[in-house]
Short mmCIF file of C-alpha atoms in Angstrom, two decimals:
data_model
loop_
_atom_site.label_atom_id
_atom_site.label_comp_id
_atom_site.label_asym_id
_atom_site.label_seq_id
_atom_site.Cartn_x
_atom_site.Cartn_y
_atom_site.Cartn_z
CA UNK A 21 118.41 137.69 99.94
CA UNK A 22 116.78 135.31 97.44
CA UNK A 23 118.56 136.85 94.47
CA UNK A 24 122.05 135.80 95.54
CA UNK A 25 121.17 132.25 96.48
CA UNK A 26 122.23 129.55 94.10
CA UNK A 27 119.26 127.88 92.53
CA UNK A 28 119.33 124.13 92.70
CA UNK A 29 117.38 121.45 90.89
CA UNK A 30 117.48 117.99 92.42
CA UNK A 31 117.55 115.12 89.93
CA UNK A 32 116.94 111.58 91.05
CA UNK A 33 117.68 108.78 88.62
CA UNK A 34 116.72 105.20 89.36
CA UNK A 35 114.43 102.34 88.61
CA UNK A 36 111.51 103.52 90.77
CA UNK A 37 110.21 100.02 90.56
CA UNK A 38 107.92 101.05 92.22
CA UNK A 39 108.31 104.52 93.67
CA UNK A 40 108.07 104.49 97.48
CA UNK A 41 107.69 106.94 100.35
CA UNK A 42 111.41 106.61 100.89
CA UNK A 43 112.19 107.96 97.39
CA UNK A 44 109.91 110.88 98.04
CA UNK A 45 111.53 111.52 101.42
CA UNK A 46 114.94 111.92 99.77
CA UNK A 47 113.67 115.06 98.06
CA UNK A 48 112.24 116.50 101.25
CA UNK A 49 115.41 115.84 103.21
CA UNK A 50 117.62 117.34 100.50
CA UNK A 51 115.46 120.43 100.18
CA UNK A 52 115.49 121.07 103.93
CA UNK A 53 119.25 120.58 103.96
CA UNK A 54 119.92 123.11 101.20
CA UNK A 55 117.59 125.68 102.65
CA UNK A 56 119.22 125.42 106.05
CA UNK A 57 122.60 126.34 104.57
CA UNK A 58 121.10 129.69 103.61
CA UNK A 59 123.07 129.62 100.38
CA UNK A 60 120.79 127.58 98.15
CA UNK A 61 117.25 127.65 96.96
CA UNK A 62 115.83 124.40 95.69
CA UNK A 63 113.53 125.32 92.84
CA UNK A 64 112.59 121.92 91.48
CA UNK A 65 112.82 118.20 92.01
CA UNK A 66 112.92 115.82 89.06
CA UNK A 67 112.28 112.10 89.13
CA UNK A 68 113.76 110.42 86.06
CA UNK A 69 112.88 106.72 85.87
CA UNK A 70 115.39 104.59 83.95
CA UNK A 71 114.47 103.16 80.54
CA UNK A 72 113.53 99.51 80.04
CA UNK A 73 116.82 99.00 78.18
CA UNK A 74 118.55 99.06 81.59
CA UNK A 75 117.64 95.35 81.77
CA UNK A 76 117.58 95.15 85.53
CA UNK A 77 116.00 91.99 86.91
CA UNK A 78 112.38 92.51 87.86
CA UNK A 79 112.10 95.84 86.04
CA UNK A 80 108.58 96.34 84.76
CA UNK A 81 107.63 98.54 81.83
CA UNK A 82 108.63 102.20 81.97
CA UNK A 83 105.04 103.19 81.21
CA UNK A 84 103.88 101.85 84.55
CA UNK A 85 106.85 103.19 86.46
CA UNK A 86 106.46 106.68 85.04
CA UNK A 87 102.71 106.64 85.67
CA UNK A 88 103.17 105.59 89.28
CA UNK A 89 105.77 108.28 89.85
CA UNK A 90 103.42 110.86 88.35
CA UNK A 91 100.59 109.70 90.58
CA UNK A 92 102.89 109.90 93.58
CA UNK A 93 103.92 113.48 92.83
CA UNK A 94 100.54 114.78 91.75
CA UNK A 95 100.09 116.72 94.95
CA UNK A 96 103.66 117.95 95.18
CA UNK A 97 104.20 121.56 94.24
CA UNK A 98 107.88 121.18 93.39
CA UNK A 99 108.70 117.56 92.52
CA UNK A 100 107.81 116.35 89.06
CA UNK A 101 108.48 113.39 86.79
CA UNK A 102 110.44 113.61 83.55
CA UNK A 103 110.10 110.73 81.10
CA UNK A 104 112.79 111.78 78.63
CA UNK A 105 115.26 109.19 79.90
CA UNK A 106 112.65 106.42 79.96
CA UNK A 107 111.67 107.18 76.35
CA UNK A 108 115.16 106.59 74.97
CA UNK A 109 115.49 103.28 73.12
CA UNK A 110 118.96 102.67 74.54
CA UNK A 111 120.14 102.92 78.09
CA UNK A 112 121.70 106.28 78.92
CA UNK A 113 124.53 107.02 81.30
CA UNK A 114 123.46 109.09 84.28
CA UNK A 115 125.82 111.87 83.30
CA UNK A 116 123.96 112.27 80.02
CA UNK A 117 120.69 112.71 81.86
CA UNK A 118 122.33 115.32 84.06
CA UNK A 119 123.65 117.14 81.00
CA UNK A 120 120.24 117.05 79.36
CA UNK A 121 118.49 118.58 82.34
CA UNK A 122 121.26 121.08 82.91
CA UNK A 123 121.03 122.25 79.29
CA UNK A 124 117.25 122.39 79.51
CA UNK A 125 117.54 124.54 82.61
CA UNK A 126 119.99 126.91 81.02
CA UNK A 127 117.83 127.37 77.94
CA UNK A 128 114.83 128.12 80.09
CA UNK A 129 116.87 130.43 82.23
CA UNK A 130 118.20 132.39 79.26
CA UNK A 131 114.68 132.80 77.96
CA UNK A 132 113.51 134.02 81.33
CA UNK A 133 116.22 136.47 82.27
CA UNK A 134 115.68 140.14 81.51
CA UNK A 135 119.07 140.57 79.93
CA UNK A 136 121.16 137.97 78.23
CA UNK A 137 123.99 138.44 80.68
CA UNK A 138 124.38 134.98 82.16
CA UNK A 139 127.43 133.27 80.74
CA UNK A 140 126.63 129.75 79.65
CA UNK A 141 129.48 127.41 80.39
CA UNK A 142 129.91 125.21 77.36
CA UNK A 143 129.79 121.62 78.43
CA UNK A 144 133.03 119.77 77.92
CA UNK A 145 135.20 122.83 78.07
CA UNK A 146 137.52 123.04 81.03
CA UNK A 147 136.59 125.64 83.58
CA UNK A 148 139.12 128.28 84.48
CA UNK A 149 137.74 128.48 87.97
CA UNK A 150 138.23 125.98 90.76
CA UNK A 151 136.23 122.86 90.00
CA UNK A 152 134.27 122.94 93.23
CA UNK A 153 133.30 126.56 93.11
CA UNK A 154 129.63 127.26 93.14
CA UNK A 155 129.34 130.85 94.19
CA UNK A 156 126.90 132.92 92.16
CA UNK A 157 128.47 134.60 89.14
CA UNK A 158 128.13 138.32 89.76
CA UNK A 159 128.12 140.83 86.95
CA UNK A 160 129.90 144.16 86.95
CA UNK A 161 126.95 146.11 85.63
CA UNK A 162 124.28 146.33 88.29
CA UNK A 163 121.35 144.61 86.64
CA UNK A 164 118.21 144.54 88.81
CA UNK A 165 118.12 140.73 88.88
CA UNK A 166 121.49 139.15 89.52
CA UNK A 167 120.89 135.47 89.15
CA UNK A 168 123.39 132.71 89.42
CA UNK A 169 123.42 129.78 87.06
CA UNK A 170 121.00 127.16 88.32
CA UNK A 171 122.63 123.88 89.19
CA UNK A 172 121.35 120.39 88.67
CA UNK A 173 122.50 118.06 91.39
CA UNK A 174 122.20 114.32 91.44
CA UNK A 175 120.13 113.19 94.39
CA UNK A 176 120.81 109.69 95.64
CA UNK A 177 121.16 107.31 98.53
CA UNK A 178 124.45 105.98 99.80
CA UNK A 179 123.99 102.84 97.72
CA UNK A 180 124.35 104.78 94.48
CA UNK A 181 127.42 106.63 95.70
CA UNK A 182 129.02 103.38 96.75
CA UNK A 183 128.12 101.82 93.42
CA UNK A 184 130.80 104.08 91.95
CA UNK A 185 133.13 101.38 93.18
CA UNK A 186 131.50 98.53 91.28
CA UNK A 187 133.81 97.57 88.40
CA UNK A 188 132.63 98.70 84.98
CA UNK A 189 129.41 100.18 86.24
CA UNK A 190 130.57 103.78 85.92
CA UNK A 191 133.13 105.46 83.68
CA UNK A 192 135.71 107.40 85.65
CA UNK A 193 135.21 110.46 83.45
CA UNK A 194 131.49 110.35 84.11
CA UNK A 195 131.96 110.24 87.86
CA UNK A 196 134.36 113.14 87.53
CA UNK A 197 131.93 115.21 85.52
CA UNK A 198 129.09 114.45 87.93
CA UNK A 199 130.96 115.68 91.00
CA UNK A 200 132.94 118.40 89.29
CA UNK A 201 130.37 120.08 87.10
CA UNK A 202 127.11 119.20 88.77
CA UNK A 203 127.27 117.92 92.30
CA UNK A 204 125.91 115.12 94.38
CA UNK A 205 123.42 115.13 97.24
CA UNK A 206 123.66 111.86 99.11
CA UNK A 207 121.16 110.90 101.79
CA UNK A 208 122.37 108.27 104.20
CA UNK A 209 121.68 106.77 107.56
CA UNK A 210 123.75 107.78 110.53
CA UNK A 211 126.86 105.68 110.91
CA UNK A 212 127.00 104.83 107.25
CA UNK A 213 130.27 104.21 105.41
CA UNK A 214 129.78 107.06 102.97
CA UNK A 215 132.39 109.37 104.43
CA UNK A 216 134.94 106.55 104.41
CA UNK A 217 134.07 105.76 100.83
CA UNK A 218 134.68 109.38 99.82
CA UNK A 219 137.94 109.44 101.72
CA UNK A 220 139.16 106.36 99.86
CA UNK A 221 138.49 107.84 96.41
CA UNK A 222 140.84 110.51 95.05
CA UNK A 223 138.26 111.87 92.66
CA UNK A 224 135.50 112.10 95.24
CA UNK A 225 137.87 113.56 97.81
CA UNK A 226 138.99 116.30 95.44
CA UNK A 227 135.41 117.37 94.89
CA UNK A 228 134.06 116.66 98.32
CA UNK A 229 132.76 120.22 98.64
CA UNK A 230 130.38 119.41 95.85
CA UNK A 231 129.21 116.24 97.53
CA UNK A 232 126.56 117.11 100.06
CA UNK A 233 125.97 114.49 102.72
CA UNK A 234 122.60 114.59 104.39
CA UNK A 235 121.84 112.46 107.38
CA UNK A 236 118.54 110.67 107.50
CA UNK A 237 117.36 110.91 111.07
CA UNK A 238 114.45 108.50 110.63
CA UNK A 239 115.43 104.99 109.64
CA UNK A 240 113.51 104.44 106.49
CA UNK A 241 114.23 101.17 104.82
CA UNK A 242 111.34 101.11 102.39
CA UNK A 243 113.17 99.68 99.40
CA UNK A 244 111.35 98.84 96.18
CA UNK A 245 112.73 95.30 96.45
CA UNK A 246 110.93 94.81 99.76
CA UNK A 247 107.76 96.29 98.37
CA UNK A 248 107.80 93.84 95.45
CA UNK A 249 108.51 90.98 97.83
CA UNK A 250 105.58 91.92 100.05
CA UNK A 251 103.29 92.12 97.03
CA UNK A 252 104.34 88.65 95.84
CA UNK A 253 103.49 87.31 99.29
CA UNK A 254 100.10 89.00 99.37
CA UNK A 255 101.18 91.31 102.16
CA UNK A 256 100.05 94.87 102.65
CA UNK A 257 102.15 97.78 101.38
CA UNK A 258 99.84 100.45 102.73
CA UNK A 259 101.54 103.50 104.24
CA UNK A 260 104.86 102.53 102.62
CA UNK A 261 103.95 103.90 99.22
CA UNK A 262 101.45 106.64 98.39
CA UNK A 263 97.89 105.34 98.47
CA UNK A 264 97.35 106.19 94.77
CA UNK A 265 100.40 104.10 93.85
CA UNK A 266 99.17 101.17 95.92
CA UNK A 267 95.76 101.36 94.25
CA UNK A 268 97.37 101.52 90.80
CA UNK A 269 99.50 98.45 91.49
CA UNK A 270 96.46 96.55 92.71
CA UNK A 271 94.26 97.63 89.79
CA UNK A 272 96.86 96.60 87.23
CA UNK A 273 98.09 93.47 88.96
CA UNK A 274 101.70 94.62 88.77
CA UNK A 275 104.53 92.71 90.41
CA UNK A 276 104.40 88.96 90.58
CA UNK A 277 106.85 86.11 90.61
CA UNK A 278 106.73 86.33 86.83
CA UNK A 279 107.54 90.03 86.62
CA UNK A 280 110.37 89.50 89.09
CA UNK A 281 111.90 86.94 86.74
CA UNK A 282 112.08 89.36 83.81
CA UNK A 283 115.60 90.08 82.54
CA UNK A 284 116.88 87.16 84.62
CA UNK A 285 120.33 86.14 83.45
CA UNK A 286 120.79 89.28 81.38
CA UNK A 287 123.69 91.62 81.97
CA UNK A 288 122.82 95.08 83.25
CA UNK A 289 123.08 97.59 80.37
CA UNK A 290 125.99 99.65 81.78
CA UNK A 291 127.98 96.46 82.39
CA UNK A 292 127.24 95.25 78.87
CA UNK A 293 128.29 98.58 77.41
CA UNK A 294 131.50 98.85 79.39
CA UNK A 295 132.47 95.27 78.78
CA UNK A 296 132.77 96.09 75.11
CA UNK A 297 134.44 99.46 75.68
CA UNK A 298 138.26 99.25 76.06
CA UNK A 299 138.34 102.60 77.85
CA UNK A 300 136.28 101.28 80.74
CA UNK A 301 139.21 100.20 82.89
CA UNK A 302 139.93 102.60 85.73
CA UNK B 24 86.29 73.13 107.59
CA UNK B 25 86.84 75.09 110.71
CA UNK B 26 85.85 78.70 110.35
CA UNK B 27 88.28 81.41 111.24
CA UNK B 28 88.11 83.24 114.53
CA UNK B 29 87.11 86.87 114.01
CA UNK B 30 89.65 89.22 115.55
CA UNK B 31 89.51 92.89 116.44
CA UNK B 32 92.82 94.65 116.90
CA UNK B 33 93.03 97.44 119.46
CA UNK B 34 95.95 99.87 119.65
CA UNK B 35 96.27 102.18 122.62
CA UNK B 36 98.71 105.04 122.62
CA UNK B 37 99.24 108.78 122.54
CA UNK B 38 98.99 109.10 118.76
CA UNK B 39 100.61 112.45 119.14
CA UNK B 40 100.38 112.61 116.13
CA UNK B 41 99.32 109.50 114.20
CA UNK B 42 102.11 108.47 111.87
CA UNK B 43 102.45 106.08 108.93
CA UNK B 44 104.18 103.68 111.32
CA UNK B 45 101.14 103.50 113.61
CA UNK B 46 99.02 102.48 110.68
CA UNK B 47 101.63 99.99 109.45
CA UNK B 48 101.33 98.14 112.77
CA UNK B 49 97.73 97.33 111.93
CA UNK B 50 98.56 96.15 108.43
CA UNK B 51 101.43 93.94 109.64
CA UNK B 52 99.31 92.44 112.42
CA UNK B 53 96.45 91.67 110.08
CA UNK B 54 98.70 90.01 107.49
CA UNK B 55 100.34 87.91 110.21
CA UNK B 56 97.08 86.69 111.74
CA UNK B 57 95.62 85.90 108.33
CA UNK B 58 98.67 83.89 107.39
CA UNK B 59 98.21 81.61 110.41
CA UNK B 60 95.02 80.45 108.68
CA UNK B 61 93.15 80.58 111.96
CA UNK B 62 92.00 84.17 112.16
CA UNK B 63 90.03 86.73 110.23
CA UNK B 64 90.70 90.30 111.26
CA UNK B 65 87.41 92.11 111.03
CA UNK B 66 88.28 95.47 112.57
CA UNK B 67 91.08 97.71 113.79
CA UNK B 68 90.57 100.28 116.52
CA UNK B 69 92.88 103.14 117.34
CA UNK B 70 92.27 104.42 120.86
CA UNK B 71 94.08 107.66 121.69
CA UNK B 72 94.82 108.08 125.41
CA UNK B 73 93.02 110.77 127.39
CA UNK B 74 94.67 114.09 128.25
CA UNK B 75 94.86 113.04 131.90
CA UNK B 76 97.64 110.61 130.97
CA UNK B 77 99.94 113.53 131.67
CA UNK B 78 102.65 112.73 129.16
CA UNK B 79 104.94 115.58 128.23
CA UNK B 80 104.05 117.20 124.93
CA UNK B 81 100.62 115.59 124.76
CA UNK B 82 98.23 117.89 122.89
CA UNK B 83 94.49 117.93 123.42
CA UNK B 84 92.57 114.74 122.69
CA UNK B 85 90.30 116.70 120.39
CA UNK B 86 93.25 117.23 118.01
CA UNK B 87 94.66 113.76 118.38
CA UNK B 88 91.34 112.11 117.60
CA UNK B 89 90.79 114.44 114.63
CA UNK B 90 94.24 113.68 113.23
CA UNK B 91 93.78 109.93 113.66
CA UNK B 92 90.47 110.21 111.90
CA UNK B 93 92.06 112.02 108.96
CA UNK B 94 94.88 109.51 108.81
CA UNK B 95 92.44 106.61 108.67
CA UNK B 96 90.25 108.11 105.97
CA UNK B 97 91.67 105.80 103.33
CA UNK B 98 91.34 102.68 105.47
CA UNK B 99 88.30 100.48 105.13
CA UNK B 100 88.84 98.48 108.30
CA UNK B 101 90.61 100.66 110.86
CA UNK B 102 88.80 103.36 112.79
CA UNK B 103 89.51 105.69 115.68
CA UNK B 104 87.43 105.36 118.84
CA UNK B 105 87.28 108.39 121.15
CA UNK B 106 85.81 106.57 124.17
CA UNK B 107 89.08 106.33 126.11
CA UNK B 108 90.02 109.94 125.33
CA UNK B 109 86.63 111.13 126.59
CA UNK B 110 86.97 109.61 130.06
CA UNK B 111 87.59 112.10 132.88
CA UNK B 112 90.48 110.18 134.31
CA UNK B 113 93.16 108.03 132.79
CA UNK B 114 91.92 104.50 132.07
CA UNK B 115 94.01 101.39 132.58
CA UNK B 116 94.66 99.54 129.34
CA UNK B 117 92.87 96.47 130.64
CA UNK B 118 89.73 98.55 131.16
CA UNK B 119 89.90 99.86 127.62
CA UNK B 120 90.17 96.28 126.41
CA UNK B 121 87.18 95.26 128.51
CA UNK B 122 85.11 98.16 127.20
CA UNK B 123 85.78 97.41 123.55
CA UNK B 124 85.31 93.69 124.09
CA UNK B 125 81.90 94.30 125.63
CA UNK B 126 80.99 96.53 122.71
CA UNK B 127 82.09 93.84 120.26
CA UNK B 128 80.10 91.24 122.16
CA UNK B 129 77.03 93.45 122.06
CA UNK B 130 77.34 93.84 118.30
CA UNK B 131 77.91 90.12 117.90
CA UNK B 132 74.88 89.20 120.00
CA UNK B 133 72.56 91.60 118.19
CA UNK B 134 73.74 90.16 114.87
CA UNK B 135 73.03 86.65 116.18
CA UNK B 136 69.56 87.71 117.25
CA UNK B 137 68.88 88.98 113.73
CA UNK B 138 70.25 85.82 112.17
CA UNK B 139 68.09 83.53 114.28
CA UNK B 140 64.99 85.49 113.33
CA UNK B 141 65.75 85.10 109.62
CA UNK B 142 67.53 81.81 109.03
CA UNK B 143 69.31 81.80 105.66
CA UNK B 144 68.91 79.18 102.96
CA UNK B 145 72.27 77.67 102.18
CA UNK B 146 71.74 77.23 98.45
CA UNK B 147 75.41 77.57 97.65
CA UNK B 148 76.28 74.79 100.06
CA UNK B 149 78.60 77.09 101.92
CA UNK B 150 79.62 75.12 104.97
CA UNK B 151 80.45 78.22 106.96
CA UNK B 152 76.90 79.47 107.27
CA UNK B 153 75.77 76.14 108.71
CA UNK B 154 78.26 76.37 111.53
CA UNK B 155 77.99 77.94 114.92
CA UNK B 156 79.12 81.52 114.70
CA UNK B 157 82.46 82.10 116.35
CA UNK B 158 82.82 84.62 119.15
CA UNK B 159 85.17 87.44 118.20
CA UNK B 160 88.44 87.95 120.02
CA UNK B 161 89.93 91.27 120.90
CA UNK B 162 93.70 91.55 120.85
CA UNK B 163 95.98 94.34 121.95
CA UNK B 164 98.24 95.58 119.18
CA UNK B 165 101.55 96.97 120.36
CA UNK B 166 105.25 97.40 119.75
CA UNK B 167 107.96 95.38 121.45
CA UNK B 168 108.68 98.34 123.72
CA UNK B 169 105.23 97.88 125.22
CA UNK B 170 106.07 94.29 126.15
CA UNK B 171 109.18 95.66 127.79
CA UNK B 172 107.11 97.95 130.05
CA UNK B 173 105.66 94.92 131.84
CA UNK B 174 109.00 94.83 133.62
CA UNK B 175 108.79 98.43 134.91
CA UNK B 176 108.08 98.33 138.65
CA UNK B 177 104.69 99.70 139.75
CA UNK B 178 103.52 100.38 136.24
CA UNK B 179 101.34 97.28 135.92
CA UNK B 180 99.22 95.22 138.29
CA UNK B 181 99.97 91.52 137.87
CA UNK B 182 96.31 90.62 137.54
CA UNK B 183 95.98 93.14 134.72
CA UNK B 184 98.88 91.61 132.79
CA UNK B 185 97.27 88.20 133.30
CA UNK B 186 93.98 89.43 131.92
CA UNK B 187 95.61 91.23 128.97
CA UNK B 188 97.68 88.28 127.75
CA UNK B 189 95.48 85.49 129.07
CA UNK B 190 91.98 86.57 128.28
CA UNK B 191 92.61 88.89 125.36
CA UNK B 192 96.00 88.38 123.73
CA UNK B 193 98.79 90.49 122.30
CA UNK B 194 100.01 91.11 118.80
CA UNK B 195 103.45 92.54 119.22
CA UNK B 196 105.37 94.11 116.34
CA UNK B 197 109.11 94.28 116.60
CA UNK B 198 111.87 95.70 114.47
CA UNK B 199 114.01 93.71 112.10
CA UNK B 200 116.95 93.74 114.47
CA UNK B 201 115.28 92.84 117.74
CA UNK B 202 113.74 89.66 119.05
CA UNK B 203 111.26 89.90 121.91
CA UNK B 204 110.94 86.15 122.41
CA UNK B 205 113.67 86.34 125.03
CA UNK B 206 111.60 88.85 126.96
CA UNK B 207 108.79 86.32 127.04
CA UNK B 208 111.04 83.48 128.15
CA UNK B 209 112.33 85.58 131.03
CA UNK B 210 108.87 86.04 132.46
CA UNK B 211 106.91 83.14 133.98
CA UNK B 212 103.67 84.97 133.42
CA UNK B 213 104.32 85.74 129.77
CA UNK B 214 105.71 82.27 129.07
CA UNK B 215 102.51 80.74 130.37
CA UNK B 216 100.49 82.65 127.81
CA UNK B 217 102.90 82.65 124.90
CA UNK B 218 100.34 80.88 122.72
CA UNK B 219 98.36 84.09 122.98
CA UNK B 220 101.23 86.43 122.20
CA UNK B 221 101.80 86.84 118.49
CA UNK B 222 105.24 88.13 117.56
CA UNK B 223 105.43 89.89 114.22
CA UNK B 224 108.68 91.05 112.66
CA UNK B 225 108.72 94.30 110.78
CA UNK B 226 111.29 93.69 108.07
CA UNK B 227 110.70 96.97 106.29
CA UNK B 228 112.02 99.44 108.81
CA UNK B 229 109.99 102.54 109.03
CA UNK B 230 110.76 104.00 112.42
CA UNK B 231 108.76 107.15 112.29
CA UNK B 232 108.51 108.19 115.92
CA UNK B 233 105.94 110.81 116.84
CA UNK B 234 108.53 112.52 119.01
CA UNK B 235 110.79 113.03 116.01
CA UNK B 236 107.86 114.24 113.97
CA UNK B 237 107.06 116.89 116.55
CA UNK B 238 110.69 117.91 116.70
CA UNK B 239 110.86 118.28 112.93
CA UNK B 240 107.68 120.35 112.89
CA UNK B 241 109.08 122.75 115.49
CA UNK B 242 112.15 123.23 113.34
CA UNK B 243 110.19 123.82 110.17
CA UNK B 244 111.47 120.62 108.58
CA UNK B 245 109.40 118.53 106.23
CA UNK B 246 107.48 115.49 107.50
CA UNK B 247 105.84 114.76 104.17
CA UNK B 248 105.58 111.02 103.38
CA UNK B 249 106.08 110.19 107.09
CA UNK B 250 102.60 111.14 108.15
CA UNK B 251 99.57 111.55 105.88
CA UNK B 252 99.20 114.84 103.97
CA UNK B 253 95.80 115.40 105.56
CA UNK B 254 97.39 115.29 109.02
CA UNK B 255 100.15 117.70 107.95
CA UNK B 256 97.50 120.11 106.71
CA UNK B 257 95.52 119.80 109.94
CA UNK B 258 98.59 120.46 112.07
CA UNK B 259 99.42 123.57 110.03
CA UNK B 260 95.86 124.83 110.07
CA UNK B 261 95.45 124.48 113.83
CA UNK B 262 99.07 125.17 114.78
CA UNK B 263 98.99 122.03 116.89
CA UNK B 264 102.65 121.49 117.67
CA UNK B 265 104.80 124.29 119.00
CA UNK B 266 107.62 124.74 121.49
CA UNK B 267 104.92 125.56 124.01
CA UNK B 268 102.85 122.45 123.37
CA UNK B 269 105.97 120.35 123.85
CA UNK B 270 106.42 121.80 127.33
CA UNK B 271 102.95 120.81 128.53
CA UNK B 272 102.95 118.38 131.46
CA UNK B 273 106.66 119.05 131.97
CA UNK B 274 107.86 117.62 135.26
CA UNK B 275 104.58 115.86 135.81
CA UNK B 276 104.55 112.17 136.65
CA UNK B 277 102.67 109.89 134.26
CA UNK B 278 99.24 109.08 135.62
CA UNK B 279 99.72 105.29 135.86
CA UNK B 280 102.79 105.84 138.02
CA UNK B 281 100.78 107.97 140.41
CA UNK B 282 98.32 105.23 141.34
#
């Protein structure tokens, strides 16, 4: 019954420098996973490229990265690109991007529902219910359309999950909010250390029901780093990225030894921010 | 300046269906040969095996050729050749190589005939056009697992292996973790012709196996971004892969093992 399934939006944050077939696969794998549970319906996928203020080495302008992602998703009927994050002048914590999209979803949902009977959980307020509960909120009065609150879940690879352990990269309260209020969908290769990593973290363990682990049955190691390396060496990247993205890169002469040197020596924005924030210690 | 040797790459296989990995093999091989400075890859040929191969799950050649063709639409140098798939019986790989080499030779000779009739003025002083044209070479493009099959008893005739690696040559793509050079060292025959066996490492792992693709399709799982969209559409339109199609040739011995 489609009306009692929890609607899910998958949000992927990252550099997308450039976007590859592997990034796009994450969405497909996550969608299949949720549908197979029979309890969720994935209604949208959002790619949110990070802003230039992230200061990662080799990061090229957000304009190009957003354009390439848009080209890559042109023929997708459910994955789209959102450039809100990339337009911000300062780097934004991932949790803020999640909140933004969650709020956006709720506003749209309220506008769409026949009756204003969906309780909007105010962000920041503690929930009375169990933190990892995600059953649809049923109403007493039998309205014809009983919809649950759509959820925005952070879609990522095991590297992002494991980056939670990098000192000063994430605020503990942010990690908590991500897994408690939103949820994580983590795609990883078989035999990966993800489960061990979750086990070793009290916070992640507590909310493990809201951390969905999806196994990637086809080894797909098409990292953006390797794509950029191949381009610098004049090697082909065909069939690793969508053809339109490859053509765009070629046309615009993106990615060279010079572009790879950008931001060299600079501290990554989250590390810079946390270094100056006394509350950053876990 | 010595001109580069023109090379044609030939890949034989089931292509059931053609995946992004199949096409990557061509790209990797071409890059590798170009970087030696000695070769110029002028063409890539995908040759789907005929239905008489008898492999389990093999769908009709008509579909496999059509899908390969769709997959290669965006390529300006790789094409699919249906000759092998159109033969009544299964054709040994060495015969497929011979056929395509003869075709290449024919093309080369007719081009030479045309050139000799209309000699070009070398106004630009391009040294290449003054030189004797170089005969093209045809090389077999394969994965490391193919090299491994040379060891399977009764699968290959020794004289065929000799012709494949000696006369033609192999471009063998292997995964980041494996190293087929040991395989070559262990074989006297292969060691003798190692100058004609090009080993290429695939550092960007992309192990899209056709078997897994078919399995995913049967389960209604997505294969987008693993095989071209045009191939996905074709498969859906013609309902190519089903539980039934996977059972075809079940229990049957592969044709080469029957000889």
